[in-house]
Amino acid sequence: NAGVTQTPKFQVLKTGQSMTLQCAQDMNHNSMYWYRQDPGMGLRLIYYSASEGTTDKGEVPNGYNVSRLNKREFSLRLESAAPSQTSVYFCASTPTRDSRAFFGQGTRLTVV
Amino acid sequence: ELKVEQNPLFLSMQEGKNYTIYCNYSTTSDRLYWYRQDPGKSLESLFVLLSNGAVKQEGRLMASLDTKARLSTLHITAAVHDLSATYFCAVDGTGGGADGLTFGKGTHLIIQP
């Protein structure tokens, strides 16, 4: 019963470095999402994918790119990391739009 | 812009007491979600409220939805220490036609013995 799995769990990057956050779900869900959580704030949507092969911008997409590799996997890429991207990143999936979202354990990213 | 406002943002209460967390939102959405987050952990789904007047209860927690008032409440009955956590409400959509959820800032709840 893995659910939503994110890797890595922790990462420290230097400004300007790039990296990809991985997310995979084994529940056969159609929709997948990337959120970021900053202290004192709720989660904010970065990108989402309503189905395999489609991706769309959320509330805070600048500085990020995504790939929906297949139905299971949805990756988030930072091409040139900035300190403002220091955050906890959560991947989530849902079977349908009005279903509850299942969240991964999060990736704690620090950009120095 | 879609806004979701929770209050209070911080709540310290004693075991055995009752309290209510409020969630106001600016959209006409009739779907609202409550999540719980423990420190350093992921989000756990508590309730999904899908229509006006919906009421869901589990243990000492009860959630309700009034879509006309654009208000949801999370009521805690006879609080126990294990309920200490941060509670988020969220509504469908992000204000620009996008999918996904818009979250409130969360209510940090501490229940003291």
PDB file of C-alpha atoms in Angstrom:
ATOM      1  CA  ASN A   1       0.000   0.000   0.000  1.00  0.00           C
ATOM      2  CA  ALA A   2       2.608   2.548  -1.126  1.00  0.00           C
ATOM      3  CA  GLY A   3       0.154   5.233  -2.285  1.00  0.00           C
ATOM      4  CA  VAL A   4       2.091   8.317  -3.421  1.00  0.00           C
ATOM      5  CA  THR A   5       5.874   8.078  -3.244  1.00  0.00           C
ATOM      6  CA  GLN A   6       8.213  11.051  -3.540  1.00  0.00           C
ATOM      7  CA  THR A   7      11.969  11.096  -3.923  1.00  0.00           C
ATOM      8  CA  PRO A   8      14.161  12.460  -2.529  1.00  0.00           C
ATOM      9  CA  LYS A   9      12.899  13.298   0.966  1.00  0.00           C
ATOM     10  CA  PHE A  10      15.554  15.942   1.571  1.00  0.00           C
ATOM     11  CA  GLN A  11      17.779  17.957  -0.775  1.00  0.00           C
ATOM     12  CA  VAL A  12      20.139  20.893  -0.505  1.00  0.00           C
ATOM     13  CA  LEU A  13      20.979  22.767  -3.696  1.00  0.00           C
ATOM     14  CA  LYS A  14      23.210  25.678  -4.501  1.00  0.00           C
ATOM     15  CA  THR A  15      21.714  28.640  -6.306  1.00  0.00           C
ATOM     16  CA  GLY A  16      21.669  27.957 -10.029  1.00  0.00           C
ATOM     17  CA  GLN A  17      21.752  24.171  -9.762  1.00  0.00           C
ATOM     18  CA  SER A  18      19.032  22.065 -11.325  1.00  0.00           C
ATOM     19  CA  MET A  19      17.199  19.027 -10.040  1.00  0.00           C
ATOM     20  CA  THR A  20      14.133  16.889 -10.606  1.00  0.00           C
ATOM     21  CA  LEU A  21      11.709  15.816  -7.916  1.00  0.00           C
ATOM     22  CA  GLN A  22      10.126  12.471  -8.616  1.00  0.00           C
ATOM     23  CA  CYS A  23       6.597  11.368  -7.788  1.00  0.00           C
ATOM     24  CA  ALA A  24       4.876   8.059  -8.451  1.00  0.00           C
ATOM     25  CA  GLN A  25       1.446   6.740  -7.461  1.00  0.00           C
ATOM     26  CA  ASP A  26       0.213   3.170  -7.601  1.00  0.00           C
ATOM     27  CA  MET A  27      -3.518   3.829  -7.228  1.00  0.00           C
ATOM     28  CA  ASN A  28      -4.293   4.231 -10.940  1.00  0.00           C
ATOM     29  CA  HIS A  29      -5.342   7.850 -10.399  1.00  0.00           C
ATOM     30  CA  ASN A  30      -5.858  10.138 -13.355  1.00  0.00           C
ATOM     31  CA  SER A  31      -4.976  13.494 -11.805  1.00  0.00           C
ATOM     32  CA  MET A  32      -1.677  14.432 -10.212  1.00  0.00           C
ATOM     33  CA  TYR A  33      -0.502  17.657  -8.619  1.00  0.00           C
ATOM     34  CA  TRP A  34       2.560  19.444  -7.284  1.00  0.00           C
ATOM     35  CA  TYR A  35       2.189  21.831  -4.346  1.00  0.00           C
ATOM     36  CA  ARG A  36       4.641  23.811  -2.298  1.00  0.00           C
ATOM     37  CA  GLN A  37       4.228  24.599   1.383  1.00  0.00           C
ATOM     38  CA  ASP A  38       5.919  27.554   3.005  1.00  0.00           C
ATOM     39  CA  PRO A  39       5.909  28.420   6.729  1.00  0.00           C
ATOM     40  CA  GLY A  40       2.668  30.028   7.886  1.00  0.00           C
ATOM     41  CA  MET A  41       0.980  29.387   4.577  1.00  0.00           C
ATOM     42  CA  GLY A  42      -1.192  26.709   3.208  1.00  0.00           C
ATOM     43  CA  LEU A  43      -0.224  24.691   0.186  1.00  0.00           C
ATOM     44  CA  ARG A  44      -0.048  26.424  -3.182  1.00  0.00           C
ATOM     45  CA  LEU A  45      -0.493  24.647  -6.491  1.00  0.00           C
ATOM     46  CA  ILE A  46       2.497  24.728  -8.835  1.00  0.00           C
ATOM     47  CA  TYR A  47       1.382  22.472 -11.709  1.00  0.00           C
ATOM     48  CA  TYR A  48      -1.115  19.743 -12.258  1.00  0.00           C
ATOM     49  CA  SER A  49      -1.879  16.998 -14.745  1.00  0.00           C
ATOM     50  CA  ALA A  50      -5.483  15.986 -15.302  1.00  0.00           C
ATOM     51  CA  SER A  51      -4.494  12.942 -17.327  1.00  0.00           C
ATOM     52  CA  GLU A  52      -1.528  11.277 -18.930  1.00  0.00           C
ATOM     53  CA  GLY A  53      -0.034  13.544 -21.554  1.00  0.00           C
ATOM     54  CA  THR A  54      -1.499  16.805 -20.233  1.00  0.00           C
ATOM     55  CA  THR A  55      -0.089  19.377 -17.846  1.00  0.00           C
ATOM     56  CA  ASP A  56      -1.288  22.817 -16.772  1.00  0.00           C
ATOM     57  CA  LYS A  57      -0.044  25.697 -14.685  1.00  0.00           C
ATOM     58  CA  GLY A  58      -1.292  26.294 -11.203  1.00  0.00           C
ATOM     59  CA  GLU A  59      -1.007  29.327  -8.973  1.00  0.00           C
ATOM     60  CA  VAL A  60       2.810  29.562  -8.736  1.00  0.00           C
ATOM     61  CA  PRO A  61       4.409  27.927 -11.820  1.00  0.00           C
ATOM     62  CA  ASN A  62       7.320  30.308 -12.438  1.00  0.00           C
ATOM     63  CA  GLY A  63      10.713  28.636 -12.187  1.00  0.00           C
ATOM     64  CA  TYR A  64       9.326  25.112 -12.563  1.00  0.00           C
ATOM     65  CA  ASN A  65       8.617  22.597 -15.292  1.00  0.00           C
ATOM     66  CA  VAL A  66       6.791  19.299 -15.107  1.00  0.00           C
ATOM     67  CA  SER A  67       6.516  16.045 -17.017  1.00  0.00           C
ATOM     68  CA  ARG A  68       3.734  13.496 -16.839  1.00  0.00           C
ATOM     69  CA  LEU A  69       5.830  10.553 -17.935  1.00  0.00           C
ATOM     70  CA  ASN A  70       2.979   8.049 -17.767  1.00  0.00           C
ATOM     71  CA  LYS A  71      -0.117   7.538 -15.666  1.00  0.00           C
ATOM     72  CA  ARG A  72       1.943   6.682 -12.593  1.00  0.00           C
ATOM     73  CA  GLU A  73       4.671   9.313 -12.652  1.00  0.00           C
ATOM     74  CA  PHE A  74       4.693  13.108 -12.477  1.00  0.00           C
ATOM     75  CA  SER A  75       8.019  14.892 -12.066  1.00  0.00           C
ATOM     76  CA  LEU A  76       8.834  18.481 -11.118  1.00  0.00           C
ATOM     77  CA  ARG A  77      12.005  20.125 -12.409  1.00  0.00           C
ATOM     78  CA  LEU A  78      13.823  23.184 -11.159  1.00  0.00           C
ATOM     79  CA  GLU A  79      16.068  24.353 -13.985  1.00  0.00           C
ATOM     80  CA  SER A  80      17.983  27.008 -12.036  1.00  0.00           C
ATOM     81  CA  ALA A  81      17.229  26.873  -8.342  1.00  0.00           C
ATOM     82  CA  ALA A  82      16.780  30.097  -6.388  1.00  0.00           C
ATOM     83  CA  PRO A  83      16.622  30.663  -2.603  1.00  0.00           C
ATOM     84  CA  SER A  84      12.938  31.616  -3.016  1.00  0.00           C
ATOM     85  CA  GLN A  85      12.302  28.007  -4.002  1.00  0.00           C
ATOM     86  CA  THR A  86      13.301  26.768  -0.562  1.00  0.00           C
ATOM     87  CA  SER A  87      10.149  24.970   0.524  1.00  0.00           C
ATOM     88  CA  VAL A  88       8.509  21.650   1.204  1.00  0.00           C
ATOM     89  CA  TYR A  89       7.122  20.130  -1.971  1.00  0.00           C
ATOM     90  CA  PHE A  90       4.167  17.760  -1.952  1.00  0.00           C
ATOM     91  CA  CYS A  91       2.930  15.587  -4.751  1.00  0.00           C
ATOM     92  CA  ALA A  92      -0.711  14.473  -4.691  1.00  0.00           C
ATOM     93  CA  SER A  93      -3.087  12.404  -6.778  1.00  0.00           C
ATOM     94  CA  THR A  94      -6.849  11.978  -7.074  1.00  0.00           C
ATOM     95  CA  PRO A  95      -8.991   9.485  -8.974  1.00  0.00           C
ATOM     96  CA  THR A  96     -11.511  12.160  -9.957  1.00  0.00           C
ATOM     97  CA  ARG A  97     -11.758  15.901  -9.439  1.00  0.00           C
ATOM     98  CA  ASP A  98     -14.153  15.779  -6.479  1.00  0.00           C
ATOM     99  CA  SER A  99     -12.344  13.047  -4.626  1.00  0.00           C
ATOM    100  CA  ARG A 100     -10.023  13.516  -1.761  1.00  0.00           C
ATOM    101  CA  ALA A 101      -6.377  13.977  -2.644  1.00  0.00           C
ATOM    102  CA  PHE A 102      -3.726  11.536  -1.481  1.00  0.00           C
ATOM    103  CA  PHE A 103      -0.434  13.196  -0.626  1.00  0.00           C
ATOM    104  CA  GLY A 104       3.132  11.986  -0.721  1.00  0.00           C
ATOM    105  CA  GLN A 105       5.452  12.392   2.249  1.00  0.00           C
ATOM    106  CA  GLY A 106       7.006  15.557   0.894  1.00  0.00           C
ATOM    107  CA  THR A 107      10.432  16.725  -0.252  1.00  0.00           C
ATOM    108  CA  ARG A 108      12.158  19.281   1.929  1.00  0.00           C
ATOM    109  CA  LEU A 109      14.285  21.429  -0.408  1.00  0.00           C
ATOM    110  CA  THR A 110      16.774  24.043   0.698  1.00  0.00           C
ATOM    111  CA  VAL A 111      18.464  26.337  -1.828  1.00  0.00           C
ATOM    112  CA  VAL A 112      21.539  28.135  -0.502  1.00  0.00           C
TER     113      VAL A 112
ATOM    114  CA  GLU B   1      -8.768  35.609  -6.920  1.00  0.00           C
ATOM    115  CA  LEU B   2      -9.973  32.662  -4.911  1.00  0.00           C
ATOM    116  CA  LYS B   3      -9.432  33.092  -1.176  1.00  0.00           C
ATOM    117  CA  VAL B   4      -9.766  30.654   1.666  1.00  0.00           C
ATOM    118  CA  GLU B   5      -9.548  32.070   5.163  1.00  0.00           C
ATOM    119  CA  GLN B   6      -9.303  30.055   8.326  1.00  0.00           C
ATOM    120  CA  ASN B   7      -9.647  31.277  11.851  1.00  0.00           C
ATOM    121  CA  PRO B   8      -8.198  31.072  14.268  1.00  0.00           C
ATOM    122  CA  LEU B   9      -4.716  30.448  12.887  1.00  0.00           C
ATOM    123  CA  PHE B  10      -3.464  29.364  16.284  1.00  0.00           C
ATOM    124  CA  LEU B  11      -5.425  27.753  19.070  1.00  0.00           C
ATOM    125  CA  SER B  12      -4.296  26.458  22.424  1.00  0.00           C
ATOM    126  CA  MET B  13      -6.914  24.638  24.422  1.00  0.00           C
ATOM    127  CA  GLN B  14      -7.258  22.255  27.320  1.00  0.00           C
ATOM    128  CA  GLU B  15      -8.242  18.652  27.113  1.00  0.00           C
ATOM    129  CA  GLY B  16     -11.945  18.088  27.552  1.00  0.00           C
ATOM    130  CA  LYS B  17     -12.992  21.419  26.025  1.00  0.00           C
ATOM    131  CA  ASN B  18     -14.978  22.014  22.855  1.00  0.00           C
ATOM    132  CA  TYR B  19     -13.994  24.361  20.094  1.00  0.00           C
ATOM    133  CA  THR B  20     -14.740  25.246  16.466  1.00  0.00           C
ATOM    134  CA  ILE B  21     -12.435  26.138  13.589  1.00  0.00           C
ATOM    135  CA  TYR B  22     -13.963  28.273  10.849  1.00  0.00           C
ATOM    136  CA  CYS B  23     -13.221  28.233   7.134  1.00  0.00           C
ATOM    137  CA  ASN B  24     -14.583  30.963   4.847  1.00  0.00           C
ATOM    138  CA  TYR B  25     -14.072  30.889   1.109  1.00  0.00           C
ATOM    139  CA  SER B  26     -14.769  33.256  -1.753  1.00  0.00           C
ATOM    140  CA  THR B  27     -15.777  30.878  -4.552  1.00  0.00           C
ATOM    141  CA  THR B  28     -19.121  29.301  -5.297  1.00  0.00           C
ATOM    142  CA  SER B  29     -17.623  25.830  -4.967  1.00  0.00           C
ATOM    143  CA  ASP B  30     -19.806  23.277  -3.223  1.00  0.00           C
ATOM    144  CA  ARG B  31     -16.917  20.967  -2.457  1.00  0.00           C
ATOM    145  CA  LEU B  32     -14.738  21.439   0.574  1.00  0.00           C
ATOM    146  CA  TYR B  33     -12.035  19.304   2.162  1.00  0.00           C
ATOM    147  CA  TRP B  34     -10.426  19.116   5.586  1.00  0.00           C
ATOM    148  CA  TYR B  35      -6.914  17.815   6.129  1.00  0.00           C
ATOM    149  CA  ARG B  36      -4.745  17.191   9.137  1.00  0.00           C
ATOM    150  CA  GLN B  37      -0.966  17.624   9.196  1.00  0.00           C
ATOM    151  CA  ASP B  38       1.336  16.523  12.016  1.00  0.00           C
ATOM    152  CA  PRO B  39       4.705  18.300  12.334  1.00  0.00           C
ATOM    153  CA  GLY B  40       7.103  17.244   9.597  1.00  0.00           C
ATOM    154  CA  LYS B  41       4.524  14.911   8.078  1.00  0.00           C
ATOM    155  CA  SER B  42       2.274  14.760   5.066  1.00  0.00           C
ATOM    156  CA  LEU B  43      -1.389  15.725   4.857  1.00  0.00           C
ATOM    157  CA  GLU B  44      -4.050  13.254   5.887  1.00  0.00           C
ATOM    158  CA  SER B  45      -7.576  13.577   4.523  1.00  0.00           C
ATOM    159  CA  LEU B  46     -10.206  13.977   7.241  1.00  0.00           C
ATOM    160  CA  PHE B  47     -13.426  14.917   5.496  1.00  0.00           C
ATOM    161  CA  VAL B  48     -14.802  15.515   2.035  1.00  0.00           C
ATOM    162  CA  LEU B  49     -17.941  17.691   1.995  1.00  0.00           C
ATOM    163  CA  LEU B  50     -19.663  17.593  -1.358  1.00  0.00           C
ATOM    164  CA  SER B  51     -22.933  19.475  -0.940  1.00  0.00           C
ATOM    165  CA  ASN B  52     -24.731  22.190   0.983  1.00  0.00           C
ATOM    166  CA  GLY B  53     -25.697  21.023   4.437  1.00  0.00           C
ATOM    167  CA  ALA B  54     -23.241  18.124   4.395  1.00  0.00           C
ATOM    168  CA  VAL B  55     -22.153  16.984   7.831  1.00  0.00           C
ATOM    169  CA  LYS B  56     -19.487  14.393   8.484  1.00  0.00           C
ATOM    170  CA  GLN B  57     -18.310  13.055  11.829  1.00  0.00           C
ATOM    171  CA  GLU B  58     -15.451  10.876  12.895  1.00  0.00           C
ATOM    172  CA  GLY B  59     -14.626  10.422  16.523  1.00  0.00           C
ATOM    173  CA  ARG B  60     -14.351  13.799  18.248  1.00  0.00           C
ATOM    174  CA  LEU B  61     -14.312  15.745  14.972  1.00  0.00           C
ATOM    175  CA  MET B  62     -17.346  16.944  13.066  1.00  0.00           C
ATOM    176  CA  ALA B  63     -17.288  18.993   9.865  1.00  0.00           C
ATOM    177  CA  SER B  64     -20.141  20.837   8.202  1.00  0.00           C
ATOM    178  CA  LEU B  65     -20.649  22.873   5.059  1.00  0.00           C
ATOM    179  CA  ASP B  66     -22.928  25.825   4.334  1.00  0.00           C
ATOM    180  CA  THR B  67     -22.429  26.725   0.686  1.00  0.00           C
ATOM    181  CA  LYS B  68     -24.797  29.697   0.852  1.00  0.00           C
ATOM    182  CA  ALA B  69     -22.691  31.308   3.557  1.00  0.00           C
ATOM    183  CA  ARG B  70     -19.492  29.929   1.964  1.00  0.00           C
ATOM    184  CA  LEU B  71     -18.555  28.607   5.368  1.00  0.00           C
ATOM    185  CA  SER B  72     -17.337  25.321   6.735  1.00  0.00           C
ATOM    186  CA  THR B  73     -16.717  24.474  10.356  1.00  0.00           C
ATOM    187  CA  LEU B  74     -14.631  21.820  12.052  1.00  0.00           C
ATOM    188  CA  HIS B  75     -15.909  21.170  15.549  1.00  0.00           C
ATOM    189  CA  ILE B  76     -13.834  19.451  18.188  1.00  0.00           C
ATOM    190  CA  THR B  77     -15.672  17.798  21.045  1.00  0.00           C
ATOM    191  CA  ALA B  78     -13.974  16.989  24.351  1.00  0.00           C
ATOM    192  CA  ALA B  79     -10.510  17.534  22.928  1.00  0.00           C
ATOM    193  CA  VAL B  80      -7.698  15.088  23.635  1.00  0.00           C
ATOM    194  CA  HIS B  81      -3.956  15.593  23.266  1.00  0.00           C
ATOM    195  CA  ASP B  82      -3.762  13.316  20.202  1.00  0.00           C
ATOM    196  CA  LEU B  83      -5.755  15.863  18.220  1.00  0.00           C
ATOM    197  CA  SER B  84      -2.898  18.357  18.403  1.00  0.00           C
ATOM    198  CA  ALA B  85      -1.952  19.104  14.776  1.00  0.00           C
ATOM    199  CA  THR B  86      -2.404  21.682  12.035  1.00  0.00           C
ATOM    200  CA  TYR B  87      -5.768  21.546  10.286  1.00  0.00           C
ATOM    201  CA  PHE B  88      -6.302  22.829   6.763  1.00  0.00           C
ATOM    202  CA  CYS B  89      -9.444  23.423   4.803  1.00  0.00           C
ATOM    203  CA  ALA B  90      -9.339  23.531   1.014  1.00  0.00           C
ATOM    204  CA  VAL B  91     -11.752  24.166  -1.850  1.00  0.00           C
ATOM    205  CA  ASP B  92     -11.715  23.051  -5.464  1.00  0.00           C
ATOM    206  CA  GLY B  93     -10.076  25.320  -7.995  1.00  0.00           C
ATOM    207  CA  THR B  94      -7.413  27.971  -7.862  1.00  0.00           C
ATOM    208  CA  GLY B  95      -9.291  31.004  -9.154  1.00  0.00           C
ATOM    209  CA  GLY B  96      -7.955  30.951 -12.688  1.00  0.00           C
ATOM    210  CA  GLY B  97      -9.901  28.015 -13.978  1.00  0.00           C
ATOM    211  CA  ALA B  98      -7.166  25.626 -12.965  1.00  0.00           C
ATOM    212  CA  ASP B  99      -7.738  22.289 -11.355  1.00  0.00           C
ATOM    213  CA  GLY B 100      -6.358  21.482  -7.919  1.00  0.00           C
ATOM    214  CA  LEU B 101      -7.128  22.882  -4.487  1.00  0.00           C
ATOM    215  CA  THR B 102      -6.805  26.251  -2.796  1.00  0.00           C
ATOM    216  CA  PHE B 103      -5.862  25.869   0.849  1.00  0.00           C
ATOM    217  CA  GLY B 104      -6.356  28.030   3.879  1.00  0.00           C
ATOM    218  CA  LYS B 105      -3.269  28.922   5.898  1.00  0.00           C
ATOM    219  CA  GLY B 106      -4.046  26.281   8.476  1.00  0.00           C
ATOM    220  CA  THR B 107      -5.045  26.270  12.132  1.00  0.00           C
ATOM    221  CA  HIS B 108      -2.251  25.190  14.462  1.00  0.00           C
ATOM    222  CA  LEU B 109      -4.010  23.422  17.308  1.00  0.00           C
ATOM    223  CA  ILE B 110      -2.321  22.600  20.608  1.00  0.00           C
ATOM    224  CA  ILE B 111      -4.259  20.628  23.190  1.00  0.00           C
ATOM    225  CA  GLN B 112      -2.765  20.683  26.624  1.00  0.00           C
ATOM    226  CA  PRO B 113      -3.413  18.184  29.418  1.00  0.00           C
TER     227      PRO B 113
END
